[in-house]
mmCIF file of C-alpha atoms in Angstrom:
data_model
loop_
_atom_site.group_PDB
_atom_site.id
_atom_site.type_symbol
_atom_site.label_atom_id
_atom_site.label_comp_id
_atom_site.label_asym_id
_atom_site.label_seq_id
_atom_site.Cartn_x
_atom_site.Cartn_y
_atom_site.Cartn_z
ATOM 1 C CA MET C 1 19.293 -9.363 22.589
ATOM 2 C CA ASN C 2 19.088 -13.111 23.674
ATOM 3 C CA ASP C 3 22.236 -15.013 23.844
ATOM 4 C CA LYS C 4 20.601 -18.402 24.307
ATOM 5 C CA PRO C 5 21.829 -21.224 22.147
ATOM 6 C CA MET C 6 19.973 -22.042 18.934
ATOM 7 C CA MET C 7 17.164 -24.395 19.239
ATOM 8 C CA ILE C 8 16.585 -27.069 16.759
ATOM 9 C CA SER C 9 12.939 -27.992 16.244
ATOM 10 C CA LYS C 10 11.455 -31.470 16.902
ATOM 11 C CA ARG C 11 10.669 -31.755 13.270
ATOM 12 C CA ARG C 12 14.177 -30.975 12.219
ATOM 13 C CA ARG C 13 15.658 -33.286 14.858
ATOM 14 C CA LEU C 14 13.691 -36.220 13.454
ATOM 15 C CA LYS C 15 14.771 -35.589 9.936
ATOM 16 C CA LEU C 16 18.417 -35.240 11.125
ATOM 17 C CA LEU C 17 18.154 -38.482 13.101
ATOM 18 C CA ALA C 18 16.790 -40.174 10.068
ATOM 19 C CA ALA C 19 19.676 -39.016 7.817
ATOM 20 C CA LEU C 20 22.202 -40.158 10.495
ATOM 21 C CA ALA C 21 20.470 -43.685 10.785
ATOM 22 C CA LEU C 22 20.706 -43.912 6.892
ATOM 23 C CA SER C 23 24.552 -43.007 7.096
ATOM 24 C CA VAL C 24 25.147 -45.786 9.631
ATOM 25 C CA ALA C 25 23.515 -48.332 7.397
ATOM 26 C CA SER C 26 25.330 -47.134 4.304
ATOM 27 C CA ALA C 27 28.774 -46.054 5.572
ATOM 28 C CA PRO C 28 30.266 -45.432 2.102
ATOM 29 C CA LEU C 29 27.649 -42.838 1.536
ATOM 30 C CA LEU C 30 28.396 -40.973 4.575
ATOM 31 C CA ALA C 31 30.013 -37.939 2.815
ATOM 32 C CA SER C 32 27.038 -37.499 0.677
ATOM 33 C CA VAL C 33 24.198 -37.874 2.993
ATOM 34 C CA ALA C 34 22.026 -34.835 3.308
ATOM 35 C CA TRP C 35 18.594 -34.219 4.785
ATOM 36 C CA ALA C 36 16.120 -31.789 3.180
ATOM 37 C CA ALA C 37 13.576 -29.852 5.037
ATOM 38 C CA ASP C 38 10.219 -29.150 3.707
ATOM 39 C CA PRO C 39 9.929 -26.012 1.707
ATOM 40 C CA LEU C 40 9.369 -23.182 4.277
ATOM 41 C CA LYS C 41 6.060 -21.425 4.250
ATOM 42 C CA VAL C 42 5.610 -18.097 5.987
ATOM 43 C CA ALA C 43 2.284 -16.629 7.188
ATOM 44 C CA MET C 44 1.475 -13.216 8.699
ATOM 45 C CA ILE C 45 -1.600 -12.110 10.698
ATOM 46 C CA LEU C 46 -2.436 -8.477 10.959
ATOM 47 C CA PRO C 47 -4.862 -6.434 13.045
ATOM 48 C CA GLY C 48 -5.871 -4.078 10.181
ATOM 49 C CA PRO C 49 -6.152 -3.886 6.405
ATOM 50 C CA ILE C 50 -3.088 -4.317 4.206
ATOM 51 C CA ASN C 51 -3.896 -1.180 2.358
ATOM 52 C CA ASP C 52 -3.939 1.281 5.225
ATOM 53 C CA ASN C 53 -0.775 2.814 4.160
ATOM 54 C CA ASP C 54 0.530 2.369 7.763
ATOM 55 C CA TRP C 55 1.583 -0.481 10.196
ATOM 56 C CA ASN C 56 -0.403 -3.281 8.333
ATOM 57 C CA ALA C 57 0.754 -2.281 4.867
ATOM 58 C CA GLY C 58 4.494 -2.132 6.225
ATOM 59 C CA GLY C 59 3.890 -5.732 7.527
ATOM 60 C CA TYR C 60 2.443 -6.975 4.290
ATOM 61 C CA ALA C 61 5.130 -5.323 2.279
ATOM 62 C CA GLY C 62 7.881 -7.055 4.315
ATOM 63 C CA LEU C 63 6.173 -10.261 3.841
ATOM 64 C CA GLN C 64 6.037 -9.738 0.059
ATOM 65 C CA ALA C 65 9.623 -8.657 0.058
ATOM 66 C CA ALA C 66 10.721 -12.068 1.664
ATOM 67 C CA ALA C 67 8.649 -14.115 -0.851
ATOM 68 C CA LYS C 68 10.513 -12.370 -3.807
ATOM 69 C CA ASN C 69 13.883 -12.341 -2.220
ATOM 70 C CA LEU C 70 13.820 -16.124 -1.187
ATOM 71 C CA GLY C 71 11.253 -17.570 -3.650
ATOM 72 C CA ILE C 72 9.170 -18.988 -0.890
ATOM 73 C CA GLU C 73 5.349 -19.424 -0.382
ATOM 74 C CA VAL C 74 3.680 -16.859 1.925
ATOM 75 C CA ALA C 75 0.124 -16.123 3.036
ATOM 76 C CA TYR C 76 -1.610 -13.548 5.236
ATOM 77 C CA SER C 77 -4.780 -12.702 7.015
ATOM 78 C CA GLU C 78 -5.808 -9.131 7.646
ATOM 79 C CA ASN C 79 -8.217 -7.532 10.060
ATOM 80 C CA VAL C 80 -7.673 -10.231 12.563
ATOM 81 C CA ALA C 81 -9.229 -9.377 15.904
ATOM 82 C CA ASP C 82 -7.405 -10.112 19.061
ATOM 83 C CA ALA C 83 -10.054 -12.784 20.017
ATOM 84 C CA ASP C 84 -9.353 -14.505 16.658
ATOM 85 C CA ALA C 85 -5.713 -14.421 16.618
ATOM 86 C CA GLU C 86 -5.213 -17.793 18.265
ATOM 87 C CA ARG C 87 -7.650 -19.684 15.902
ATOM 88 C CA VAL C 88 -6.068 -18.105 12.775
ATOM 89 C CA MET C 89 -2.381 -19.021 13.925
ATOM 90 C CA ARG C 90 -3.450 -22.459 14.869
ATOM 91 C CA ASP C 91 -4.824 -22.930 11.304
ATOM 92 C CA TYR C 92 -1.641 -21.813 9.822
ATOM 93 C CA ALA C 93 0.474 -24.057 11.939
ATOM 94 C CA SER C 94 -1.598 -27.046 11.350
ATOM 95 C CA ARG C 95 -1.298 -26.530 7.513
ATOM 96 C CA GLY C 96 2.562 -26.638 7.643
ATOM 97 C CA TYR C 97 3.443 -23.104 7.905
ATOM 98 C CA GLY C 98 6.999 -23.125 9.487
ATOM 99 C CA LEU C 99 7.262 -19.390 10.375
ATOM 100 C CA ILE C 100 4.380 -17.303 11.664
ATOM 101 C CA PHE C 101 4.521 -13.538 12.124
ATOM 102 C CA ALA C 102 1.972 -12.104 14.596
ATOM 103 C CA HIS C 103 2.053 -8.477 13.467
ATOM 104 C CA SER C 104 0.498 -6.859 16.601
ATOM 105 C CA PHE C 105 1.547 -6.229 20.199
ATOM 106 C CA SER C 106 -1.889 -7.353 21.346
ATOM 107 C CA TYR C 107 -1.306 -10.956 19.785
ATOM 108 C CA GLY C 108 1.392 -11.749 22.296
ATOM 109 C CA ASP C 109 -0.644 -14.213 24.535
ATOM 110 C CA ALA C 110 -2.242 -15.860 21.624
ATOM 111 C CA THR C 111 1.205 -16.399 20.011
ATOM 112 C CA LEU C 112 2.512 -18.033 23.244
ATOM 113 C CA ALA C 113 -0.646 -20.316 23.388
ATOM 114 C CA VAL C 114 -0.065 -21.549 19.950
ATOM 115 C CA ALA C 115 3.521 -21.866 20.136
ATOM 116 C CA GLU C 116 3.403 -24.297 23.054
ATOM 117 C CA ASP C 117 1.327 -26.639 21.091
ATOM 118 C CA PHE C 118 3.401 -26.354 17.900
ATOM 119 C CA PRO C 119 7.062 -26.725 19.062
ATOM 120 C CA ASP C 120 8.262 -27.409 15.531
ATOM 121 C CA VAL C 121 7.076 -23.975 14.221
ATOM 122 C CA ASP C 122 8.943 -20.646 14.795
ATOM 123 C CA PHE C 123 6.905 -17.578 15.550
ATOM 124 C CA MET C 124 7.764 -13.764 15.503
ATOM 125 C CA ALA C 125 5.491 -11.713 17.664
ATOM 126 C CA GLY C 126 5.570 -8.046 16.880
ATOM 127 C CA THR C 127 6.904 -5.818 19.789
ATOM 128 C CA ALA C 128 6.135 -8.661 22.301
ATOM 129 C CA GLN C 129 7.498 -8.684 25.850
ATOM 130 C CA ASN C 130 7.357 -12.430 26.615
ATOM 131 C CA LEU C 131 9.239 -15.010 24.669
ATOM 132 C CA ALA C 132 9.447 -18.784 24.374
ATOM 133 C CA ASP C 133 12.002 -21.106 22.718
ATOM 134 C CA ASN C 134 10.103 -20.949 19.498
ATOM 135 C CA VAL C 135 8.800 -17.338 19.820
ATOM 136 C CA GLY C 136 10.982 -14.426 18.900
ATOM 137 C CA THR C 137 9.985 -10.743 18.723
ATOM 138 C CA TYR C 138 10.711 -7.838 16.489
ATOM 139 C CA ASP C 139 10.517 -4.087 17.371
ATOM 140 C CA ASN C 140 9.707 -1.146 15.245
ATOM 141 C CA PRO C 141 12.505 1.181 15.834
ATOM 142 C CA ASP C 142 10.755 3.930 14.255
ATOM 143 C CA TYR C 143 11.435 5.951 17.397
ATOM 144 C CA GLN C 144 14.766 6.687 15.855
ATOM 145 C CA GLY C 145 13.073 8.375 12.996
ATOM 146 C CA ALA C 146 10.597 10.013 15.435
ATOM 147 C CA TYR C 147 13.465 11.857 17.132
ATOM 148 C CA LEU C 148 14.252 13.404 13.737
ATOM 149 C CA THR C 149 10.683 14.239 12.818
ATOM 150 C CA GLY C 150 10.226 15.913 16.446
ATOM 151 C CA MET C 151 13.081 18.194 15.575
ATOM 152 C CA LEU C 152 11.558 19.052 12.217
ATOM 153 C CA SER C 153 8.032 19.357 13.784
ATOM 154 C CA ALA C 154 9.273 21.845 16.409
ATOM 155 C CA GLY C 155 11.084 23.763 13.553
ATOM 156 C CA ALA C 156 7.987 23.921 11.480
ATOM 157 C CA SER C 157 5.572 24.876 14.243
ATOM 158 C CA LYS C 158 4.572 28.520 14.404
ATOM 159 C CA SER C 159 2.391 28.092 17.522
ATOM 160 C CA GLY C 160 4.896 26.102 19.480
ATOM 161 C CA ILE C 161 2.371 23.411 19.975
ATOM 162 C CA ILE C 162 2.451 20.038 18.354
ATOM 163 C CA GLY C 163 0.361 17.040 18.575
ATOM 164 C CA TRP C 164 0.746 13.255 18.690
ATOM 165 C CA VAL C 165 -2.189 10.656 18.225
ATOM 166 C CA GLY C 166 -1.692 6.949 18.916
ATOM 167 C CA GLY C 167 -3.609 3.824 19.282
ATOM 168 C CA ASN C 168 -2.645 2.182 22.435
ATOM 169 C CA PRO C 169 0.222 2.699 25.110
ATOM 170 C CA ALA C 170 2.290 -0.303 23.881
ATOM 171 C CA PRO C 171 6.029 -0.008 24.308
ATOM 172 C CA ASN C 172 6.853 0.783 20.646
ATOM 173 C CA MET C 173 4.253 3.520 20.712
ATOM 174 C CA LEU C 174 5.512 5.027 23.913
ATOM 175 C CA ALA C 175 9.015 5.012 22.560
ATOM 176 C CA ASN C 176 7.938 6.736 19.594
ATOM 177 C CA TYR C 177 6.154 9.470 21.600
ATOM 178 C CA HIS C 178 9.067 10.110 24.042
ATOM 179 C CA ALA C 179 11.538 10.251 21.151
ATOM 180 C CA TRP C 180 9.341 12.766 19.147
ATOM 181 C CA THR C 181 9.156 14.869 22.147
ATOM 182 C CA ALA C 182 12.897 14.776 22.864
ATOM 183 C CA GLY C 183 13.653 15.597 19.468
ATOM 184 C CA ALA C 184 11.329 18.566 19.477
ATOM 185 C CA LYS C 185 12.624 19.896 22.708
ATOM 186 C CA GLU C 186 16.228 19.752 21.242
ATOM 187 C CA VAL C 187 15.004 22.497 18.731
ATOM 188 C CA ASN C 188 12.552 24.210 20.999
ATOM 189 C CA PRO C 189 12.873 23.439 24.731
ATOM 190 C CA ASP C 190 9.447 25.353 25.342
ATOM 191 C CA VAL C 191 7.547 23.303 22.848
ATOM 192 C CA THR C 192 4.201 21.966 23.998
ATOM 193 C CA VAL C 193 3.499 18.464 23.011
ATOM 194 C CA MET C 194 0.007 17.110 23.108
ATOM 195 C CA ILE C 195 -1.046 13.356 23.311
ATOM 196 C CA SER C 196 -4.097 11.449 22.559
ATOM 197 C CA TRP C 197 -4.785 7.531 22.902
ATOM 198 C CA LEU C 198 -7.554 6.055 20.890
ATOM 199 C CA GLY C 199 -7.921 2.800 22.728
ATOM 200 C CA SER C 200 -7.890 0.971 19.430
ATOM 201 C CA TRP C 201 -5.354 0.072 16.735
ATOM 202 C CA PHE C 202 -7.517 0.925 13.770
ATOM 203 C CA ASP C 203 -10.347 3.617 14.286
ATOM 204 C CA PRO C 204 -9.949 6.438 11.586
ATOM 205 C CA PRO C 205 -12.853 8.405 12.556
ATOM 206 C CA LYS C 206 -11.796 8.524 16.146
ATOM 207 C CA ALA C 207 -8.303 9.383 15.182
ATOM 208 C CA LYS C 208 -9.457 12.203 13.015
ATOM 209 C CA GLU C 209 -11.698 13.522 15.730
ATOM 210 C CA ALA C 210 -8.720 13.410 18.296
ATOM 211 C CA ALA C 211 -6.426 15.090 15.918
ATOM 212 C CA ILE C 212 -8.945 17.884 15.192
ATOM 213 C CA ALA C 213 -9.243 18.551 18.866
ATOM 214 C CA GLN C 214 -5.617 19.056 19.178
ATOM 215 C CA VAL C 215 -5.503 21.383 16.282
ATOM 216 C CA GLU C 216 -8.292 23.315 17.978
ATOM 217 C CA GLN C 217 -6.226 23.653 21.065
ATOM 218 C CA GLY C 218 -3.431 25.161 19.006
ATOM 219 C CA ALA C 219 -1.405 22.334 17.520
ATOM 220 C CA ASP C 220 -0.335 23.092 14.103
ATOM 221 C CA VAL C 221 2.106 20.085 13.330
ATOM 222 C CA LEU C 222 0.849 16.515 14.111
ATOM 223 C CA SER C 223 2.356 13.080 14.206
ATOM 224 C CA ALA C 224 -0.034 10.587 12.471
ATOM 225 C CA GLN C 225 0.418 7.396 14.515
ATOM 226 C CA SER C 226 -3.021 6.255 13.672
ATOM 227 C CA VAL C 227 -4.971 6.219 10.234
ATOM 228 C CA GLY C 228 -7.316 9.268 10.138
ATOM 229 C CA VAL C 229 -4.890 11.866 11.616
ATOM 230 C CA ILE C 230 -3.779 12.895 8.172
ATOM 231 C CA ASP C 231 -7.447 13.372 7.040
ATOM 232 C CA ALA C 232 -7.659 15.945 10.134
ATOM 233 C CA ALA C 233 -4.599 17.633 8.949
ATOM 234 C CA VAL C 234 -5.671 18.134 5.504
ATOM 235 C CA GLU C 235 -9.137 19.391 6.703
ATOM 236 C CA LYS C 236 -7.592 21.817 9.100
ATOM 237 C CA LYS C 237 -4.759 22.898 6.837
ATOM 238 C CA VAL C 238 -1.853 22.077 9.200
ATOM 239 C CA LEU C 239 1.358 20.010 8.774
ATOM 240 C CA VAL C 240 1.517 16.252 9.856
ATOM 241 C CA ILE C 241 4.280 13.596 10.011
ATOM 242 C CA GLY C 242 3.419 10.334 8.208
ATOM 243 C CA ALA C 243 4.329 6.833 9.449
ATOM 244 C CA VAL C 244 5.579 3.623 7.903
ATOM 245 C CA SER C 245 5.245 4.575 4.193
ATOM 246 C CA ASP C 246 5.572 7.675 2.269
ATOM 247 C CA GLN C 247 2.068 9.185 2.960
ATOM 248 C CA ASN C 248 2.348 12.512 1.263
ATOM 249 C CA HIS C 249 -0.037 11.277 -1.476
ATOM 250 C CA LEU C 250 -2.766 11.303 1.300
ATOM 251 C CA GLY C 251 -2.213 15.019 1.823
ATOM 252 C CA PRO C 252 0.215 16.597 -0.566
ATOM 253 C CA GLU C 253 0.124 19.970 1.025
ATOM 254 C CA ALA C 254 0.012 18.615 4.600
ATOM 255 C CA VAL C 255 2.347 15.467 4.929
ATOM 256 C CA LEU C 256 5.813 17.164 5.741
ATOM 257 C CA THR C 257 7.606 13.850 5.615
ATOM 258 C CA SER C 258 7.202 10.299 6.848
ATOM 259 C CA VAL C 259 9.204 7.978 9.054
ATOM 260 C CA LEU C 260 9.712 5.003 6.595
ATOM 261 C CA TRP C 261 9.812 1.410 8.052
ATOM 262 C CA ASP C 262 11.114 -1.259 5.547
ATOM 263 C CA LEU C 263 10.400 -4.661 7.206
ATOM 264 C CA GLY C 264 11.543 -6.464 4.155
ATOM 265 C CA PRO C 265 15.257 -7.110 5.230
ATOM 266 C CA LEU C 266 14.080 -8.390 8.848
ATOM 267 C CA VAL C 267 11.481 -10.674 7.397
ATOM 268 C CA THR C 268 13.705 -12.083 4.794
ATOM 269 C CA GLU C 269 16.535 -12.656 7.447
ATOM 270 C CA ALA C 270 14.205 -14.404 9.841
ATOM 271 C CA ALA C 271 12.859 -16.565 7.073
ATOM 272 C CA LYS C 272 16.474 -17.415 5.829
ATOM 273 C CA SER C 273 17.463 -18.157 9.299
ATOM 274 C CA VAL C 274 14.673 -20.791 9.572
ATOM 275 C CA ILE C 275 15.571 -22.391 6.357
ATOM 276 C CA GLU C 276 19.331 -22.551 7.335
ATOM 277 C CA ASP C 277 18.405 -23.896 10.822
ATOM 278 C CA ARG C 278 19.933 -21.072 12.756
ATOM 279 C CA TRP C 279 16.790 -19.082 13.766
ATOM 280 C CA GLU C 280 16.961 -17.924 17.428
ATOM 281 C CA SER C 281 14.355 -16.768 19.990
ATOM 282 C CA LYS C 282 15.526 -13.179 20.647
ATOM 283 C CA THR C 283 14.632 -9.615 19.830
ATOM 284 C CA TRP C 284 15.225 -8.745 16.169
ATOM 285 C CA SER C 285 15.758 -4.889 15.480
ATOM 286 C CA TYR C 286 16.523 -3.369 12.316
ATOM 287 C CA GLY C 287 16.669 0.418 12.488
ATOM 288 C CA ILE C 288 18.466 3.523 10.891
ATOM 289 C CA LYS C 289 22.016 1.665 10.989
ATOM 290 C CA GLU C 290 20.571 -1.286 9.039
ATOM 291 C CA GLY C 291 18.804 0.928 6.500
ATOM 292 C CA SER C 292 15.324 -0.137 7.605
ATOM 293 C CA ILE C 293 14.373 3.371 9.099
ATOM 294 C CA ARG C 294 14.642 6.539 7.166
ATOM 295 C CA LEU C 295 12.680 9.571 6.406
ATOM 296 C CA ALA C 296 10.696 10.035 3.128
ATOM 297 C CA ASP C 297 11.118 12.908 0.612
ATOM 298 C CA PHE C 298 9.753 16.459 1.723
ATOM 299 C CA HIS C 299 8.102 16.809 -1.531
ATOM 300 C CA GLY C 300 8.786 20.537 -1.273
ATOM 301 C CA LEU C 301 7.435 21.072 2.126
ATOM 302 C CA ASP C 302 10.826 21.666 3.627
ATOM 303 C CA ALA C 303 10.386 25.109 2.838
ATOM 304 C CA ASN C 304 8.407 25.358 6.113
ATOM 305 C CA ILE C 305 11.624 24.672 8.075
ATOM 306 C CA SER C 306 14.614 26.822 8.566
ATOM 307 C CA PRO C 307 17.884 25.770 6.999
ATOM 308 C CA GLU C 308 19.484 25.490 10.317
ATOM 309 C CA VAL C 309 16.897 22.882 11.630
ATOM 310 C CA LEU C 310 17.050 20.902 8.360
ATOM 311 C CA LYS C 311 20.867 20.728 8.727
ATOM 312 C CA ALA C 312 20.720 19.707 12.435
ATOM 313 C CA ALA C 313 18.297 16.897 11.698
ATOM 314 C CA GLU C 314 20.443 15.550 8.794
ATOM 315 C CA ALA C 315 23.382 15.592 11.103
ATOM 316 C CA LYS C 316 21.511 13.787 13.780
ATOM 317 C CA PHE C 317 20.453 11.239 11.100
ATOM 318 C CA GLU C 318 24.064 10.573 10.242
ATOM 319 C CA ALA C 319 25.062 10.373 13.864
ATOM 320 C CA ILE C 320 22.573 7.800 14.661
ATOM 321 C CA LYS C 321 23.708 5.685 11.499
ATOM 322 C CA ALA C 322 27.300 5.937 12.625
ATOM 323 C CA GLY C 323 26.498 5.086 16.225
ATOM 324 C CA ASP C 324 27.635 8.479 17.495
ATOM 325 C CA PHE C 325 24.163 9.253 19.074
ATOM 326 C CA VAL C 326 21.737 6.751 20.469
ATOM 327 C CA VAL C 327 18.077 7.849 20.602
ATOM 328 C CA PRO C 328 16.883 6.977 24.123
ATOM 329 C CA HIS C 329 14.363 4.161 24.159
ATOM 330 C CA ASP C 330 11.995 5.343 26.650
ATOM 331 C CA THR C 331 8.865 3.203 27.136
ATOM 332 C CA SER C 332 7.647 4.761 30.342
ATOM 333 C CA MET C 333 3.893 5.443 30.595
ATOM 334 C CA VAL C 334 2.347 8.726 29.849
ATOM 335 C CA GLU C 335 -1.308 9.886 30.603
#
């Protein structure tokens, strides 16, 4: 966490100074003087479609939750390529959006460039590693849920081989993989964990192909960290762990459970903090303890797992929630 003092933007300082000047000119009105900021508008740019039932859908849902909770104006742009991120964010900033979410690790540099030219706008860069006075970041602590689904995956696997397919080796993806592996090894120390990188954040055909290749090498439980993996699981009749939302509807006989990520509380609190002039440049993290990470219903597929493993996973969830067990946050590179 970043413990630096709160930064008041140039725009807000000017309004505060104007209010103070008015109070000096009208001393009797000092107690009633107040300055009102422009109504906050929040924007989000996303690397893929908002209906992907995954990372982008989670971001969009969080944005809409903040709009509902706070009654604020929001806007979004989906399918924004890395090369276009700076242009799109500049457009939002120039149109008076006071808080902008860059919902991709790959938008980090673009966010810093735009933030430098718009010091009166606050930015939230998803899973970013470099911050600025008006650039904060938020992580996706789904690795906490991944530990639990790793336990369940090893418990459900008959072959002792499970497979994980992800887009790019960003820190949050690496944390998810390592936690899934650690959870699996708690249940079965001899489990084999396969991993495939796509080199793309959104390439369903390539993800499906990579997942099928893992199944053909013996994997009978998969972790769908990319859109397309569930399609492979359905086709090959193996089990799969969903991500972000309850993805069972994409494969009712295949999706064992999903790691749910509710971004609504975080987006709401970030927007509220801007409105109340207490926003800070730091890492914002909402996980199991805060109620933002949990597991979806099994939809009857828990019959594939022994009661002992189910009980162990449930106990681990409660231990994480209570702070009695801390899931290792391992972001080391893997081949």
